[in-house]
DNA sequence: CGGACCATGTAAGCGGTTACATGATTCT
DNA sequence: AGAATCATGTAACCGCTTACATGGTCCG
């Protein structure tokens, strides 16, 4: 049910079409939340049916049209309610750590490749999030600046701070995952005796 | 598709029933992977149909019976193949960080409660994993000791080391999440001016 | 005899993935 | 004219959750 709230979060900035939201997901929430078109369009229809959004047909070119959604009062209430209610933490399901626990079954090279992929994955995320923080700090995030434009000045500090806080936390987590995988690479070498003889010194 | 491989991982130790596996999930893989009975039993049937397992009916009491599964060669091959192939990293979907990014929408107290729940959740996990590491170190993990009993002595170090490595990594991650949430609590206080006046000293 | 535990599922539904399908617009 | 992009979905399937259902065993 978080897709619904992620969509609400984005639509609190300004009315958007399904296509806009799809792009916004990639540009602004990517790596915190992902959703394909095939999920976004039907969900928007459902949200409209539930009264959280109102969709209006907007002409686009001579024959084309698009549907722009804006949040209703009920939608804002639903979003605030979600923000105020505690999250239910679901059980861990972590394939990378599951595999790590049984790494003795893998070929050493496959085990190394696994951990290198882990590093590559989180390094990529890290770079993206560093860029997000830079955008927050330099005022070059289109979505954030629009959001600030519609919010009272008294809230600007909070809005900016919470976004920054989120991304900085994700960067730290990515760095932790990278360090963990790097320790794993060392461990694989140790267990497979790549070092000729441990120096007794 | 990881449930299947988690089940294979556990069944490489010794033959077990669905009920045993359900318990083993709670005791040994809990918080790395969770699966309810309603998922385990049908999956075991499917795995048997796919030739990865063989199930044998074992009498249990005067009229009762249970089905004990053991891994076939094909099952071992499938498990090794999974261990040797790289994981595909799926997109992030992280409700806690999604909410954190929009914390200005929550009441300060709700925001605090949210972060405290985050701390409680990861603190609980941390305690469980610390206990797992202790069991590994003291040789009091039933599953691990059984596993070592069936493995050549030359592999004991690796088996133990990878399990330890996994849990230590998870502990570090939990601690990171706790630290992040604690920074968040400080941030909420700062933004809501709980401190009467910042000491200029 | 009752309560804790052992044992094995079915069924409905949900959120998400993957693949497919269609057509208009804008720019070069 | 063709390519990139804008725009909106449908359909099949999959893994997982939640709720429900049933019956046997073991021990005090």
Short mmCIF file of C-alpha atoms in Angstrom, two decimals, chain A residues 54-196:
data_model
loop_
_atom_site.label_atom_id
_atom_site.label_comp_id
_atom_site.label_asym_id
_atom_site.label_seq_id
_atom_site.Cartn_x
_atom_site.Cartn_y
_atom_site.Cartn_z
CA UNK A 54 -9.44 14.06 -9.08
CA UNK A 55 -8.37 13.47 -12.65
CA UNK A 56 -9.07 15.97 -15.39
CA UNK A 57 -8.66 15.41 -19.08
CA UNK A 58 -6.20 17.87 -20.57
CA UNK A 59 -5.90 18.28 -24.35
CA UNK A 60 -2.46 17.58 -25.67
CA UNK A 61 -1.82 18.51 -29.29
CA UNK A 62 -4.60 18.42 -31.90
CA UNK A 63 -5.98 14.98 -31.13
CA UNK A 64 -4.07 13.73 -28.09
CA UNK A 65 -5.09 14.05 -24.45
CA UNK A 66 -3.72 13.29 -21.07
CA UNK A 67 -5.14 12.91 -17.60
CA UNK A 68 -3.85 15.20 -14.89
CA UNK A 69 -4.44 14.26 -11.29
CA UNK A 70 -4.60 16.53 -8.31
CA UNK A 71 -4.95 15.59 -4.66
CA UNK A 72 -8.29 16.11 -2.91
CA UNK A 73 -8.80 17.00 0.74
CA UNK A 74 -9.53 13.32 1.35
CA UNK A 75 -6.23 12.51 -0.34
CA UNK A 76 -4.35 14.93 1.91
CA UNK A 77 -6.08 13.45 4.95
CA UNK A 78 -5.11 9.94 3.87
CA UNK A 79 -1.51 11.00 3.38
CA UNK A 80 -1.33 12.76 6.75
CA UNK A 81 -2.95 9.77 8.40
CA UNK A 82 -0.33 7.47 6.89
CA UNK A 83 2.45 9.79 8.00
CA UNK A 84 1.10 9.86 11.54
CA UNK A 85 0.53 6.16 11.95
CA UNK A 86 3.45 3.89 12.80
CA UNK A 87 4.91 1.63 10.15
CA UNK A 88 4.51 -2.09 10.57
CA UNK A 89 7.92 -3.61 10.14
CA UNK A 90 7.81 -6.69 7.98
CA UNK A 91 10.15 -9.57 8.38
CA UNK A 92 13.56 -9.39 6.82
CA UNK A 93 13.98 -11.02 3.49
CA UNK A 94 17.47 -10.47 2.32
CA UNK A 95 18.78 -12.71 -0.46
CA UNK A 96 22.30 -11.28 -0.30
CA UNK A 97 22.75 -12.15 3.37
CA UNK A 98 20.98 -15.46 2.93
CA UNK A 99 23.52 -16.40 0.28
CA UNK A 100 26.39 -15.05 2.33
CA UNK A 101 25.55 -17.45 5.14
CA UNK A 102 26.12 -20.40 2.80
CA UNK A 103 29.04 -19.06 0.81
CA UNK A 104 31.02 -22.25 1.39
CA UNK A 105 28.80 -23.82 -1.27
CA UNK A 106 29.91 -21.39 -3.95
CA UNK A 107 33.09 -21.52 -5.99
CA UNK A 108 35.51 -18.97 -4.56
CA UNK A 109 35.38 -16.98 -7.78
CA UNK A 110 31.59 -17.02 -7.80
CA UNK A 111 31.60 -15.90 -4.17
CA UNK A 112 33.93 -13.03 -5.06
CA UNK A 113 31.78 -12.08 -8.03
CA UNK A 114 28.76 -12.06 -5.75
CA UNK A 115 30.37 -9.65 -3.31
CA UNK A 116 31.72 -7.47 -6.08
CA UNK A 117 28.21 -7.22 -7.50
CA UNK A 118 27.06 -6.22 -4.03
CA UNK A 119 29.68 -3.49 -3.97
CA UNK A 120 28.83 -2.32 -7.49
CA UNK A 121 25.14 -2.17 -6.65
CA UNK A 122 25.56 -0.08 -3.53
CA UNK A 123 28.26 2.06 -5.04
CA UNK A 124 25.84 2.99 -7.80
CA UNK A 125 23.18 3.85 -5.24
CA UNK A 126 25.70 5.80 -3.22
CA UNK A 127 26.64 7.94 -6.20
CA UNK A 128 23.00 8.64 -6.99
CA UNK A 129 22.24 9.66 -3.44
CA UNK A 130 25.32 11.82 -3.15
CA UNK A 131 24.00 13.63 -6.20
CA UNK A 132 20.58 14.02 -4.53
CA UNK A 133 22.19 15.57 -1.46
CA UNK A 134 24.17 17.89 -3.69
CA UNK A 135 20.94 18.92 -5.43
CA UNK A 136 19.28 19.59 -2.09
CA UNK A 137 22.20 21.69 -0.92
CA UNK A 138 22.56 23.69 -4.12
CA UNK A 139 18.84 24.18 -4.72
CA UNK A 140 18.94 22.38 -8.05
CA UNK A 141 16.33 19.73 -7.35
CA UNK A 142 13.34 20.68 -9.48
CA UNK A 143 10.81 18.81 -7.36
CA UNK A 144 12.14 20.11 -4.06
CA UNK A 145 12.27 23.72 -5.20
CA UNK A 146 8.69 23.50 -6.50
CA UNK A 147 7.64 22.00 -3.19
CA UNK A 148 9.33 24.82 -1.27
CA UNK A 149 7.64 27.32 -3.58
CA UNK A 150 4.21 26.16 -2.40
CA UNK A 151 5.11 25.85 1.27
CA UNK A 152 5.28 28.64 3.87
CA UNK A 153 8.80 29.87 4.50
CA UNK A 154 8.60 28.69 8.09
CA UNK A 155 8.56 25.10 6.87
CA UNK A 156 11.40 25.35 4.38
CA UNK A 157 14.04 24.31 6.87
CA UNK A 158 12.16 21.17 7.92
CA UNK A 159 11.35 20.10 4.39
CA UNK A 160 14.94 20.46 3.28
CA UNK A 161 16.32 18.89 6.47
CA UNK A 162 14.18 15.74 6.31
CA UNK A 163 15.05 15.09 2.68
CA UNK A 164 18.70 15.56 3.43
CA UNK A 165 18.47 13.39 6.52
CA UNK A 166 16.89 10.57 4.49
CA UNK A 167 19.47 10.61 1.74
CA UNK A 168 22.43 10.96 4.08
CA UNK A 169 21.14 7.91 5.93
CA UNK A 170 20.89 5.96 2.71
CA UNK A 171 24.42 6.94 1.75
CA UNK A 172 25.71 5.70 5.09
CA UNK A 173 23.83 2.45 4.64
CA UNK A 174 25.27 1.96 1.17
CA UNK A 175 28.75 2.58 2.54
CA UNK A 176 28.12 0.04 5.26
CA UNK A 177 27.09 -2.56 2.68
CA UNK A 178 30.20 -1.82 0.65
CA UNK A 179 32.44 -2.23 3.70
CA UNK A 180 30.73 -5.48 4.61
CA UNK A 181 31.26 -6.90 1.13
CA UNK A 182 34.88 -5.79 1.17
CA UNK A 183 35.46 -7.60 4.45
CA UNK A 184 33.88 -10.61 2.73
CA UNK A 185 36.38 -10.45 -0.12
CA UNK A 186 39.21 -10.49 2.40
CA UNK A 187 37.59 -13.42 4.20
CA UNK A 188 37.30 -15.43 0.99
CA UNK A 189 40.99 -14.89 0.30
CA UNK A 190 41.91 -15.95 3.82
CA UNK A 191 39.79 -19.08 3.69
CA UNK A 192 41.14 -20.07 0.30
CA UNK A 193 44.74 -19.49 1.21
CA UNK A 194 45.58 -16.93 -1.44
CA UNK A 195 48.21 -15.69 0.96
CA UNK A 196 51.14 -18.12 0.69
#
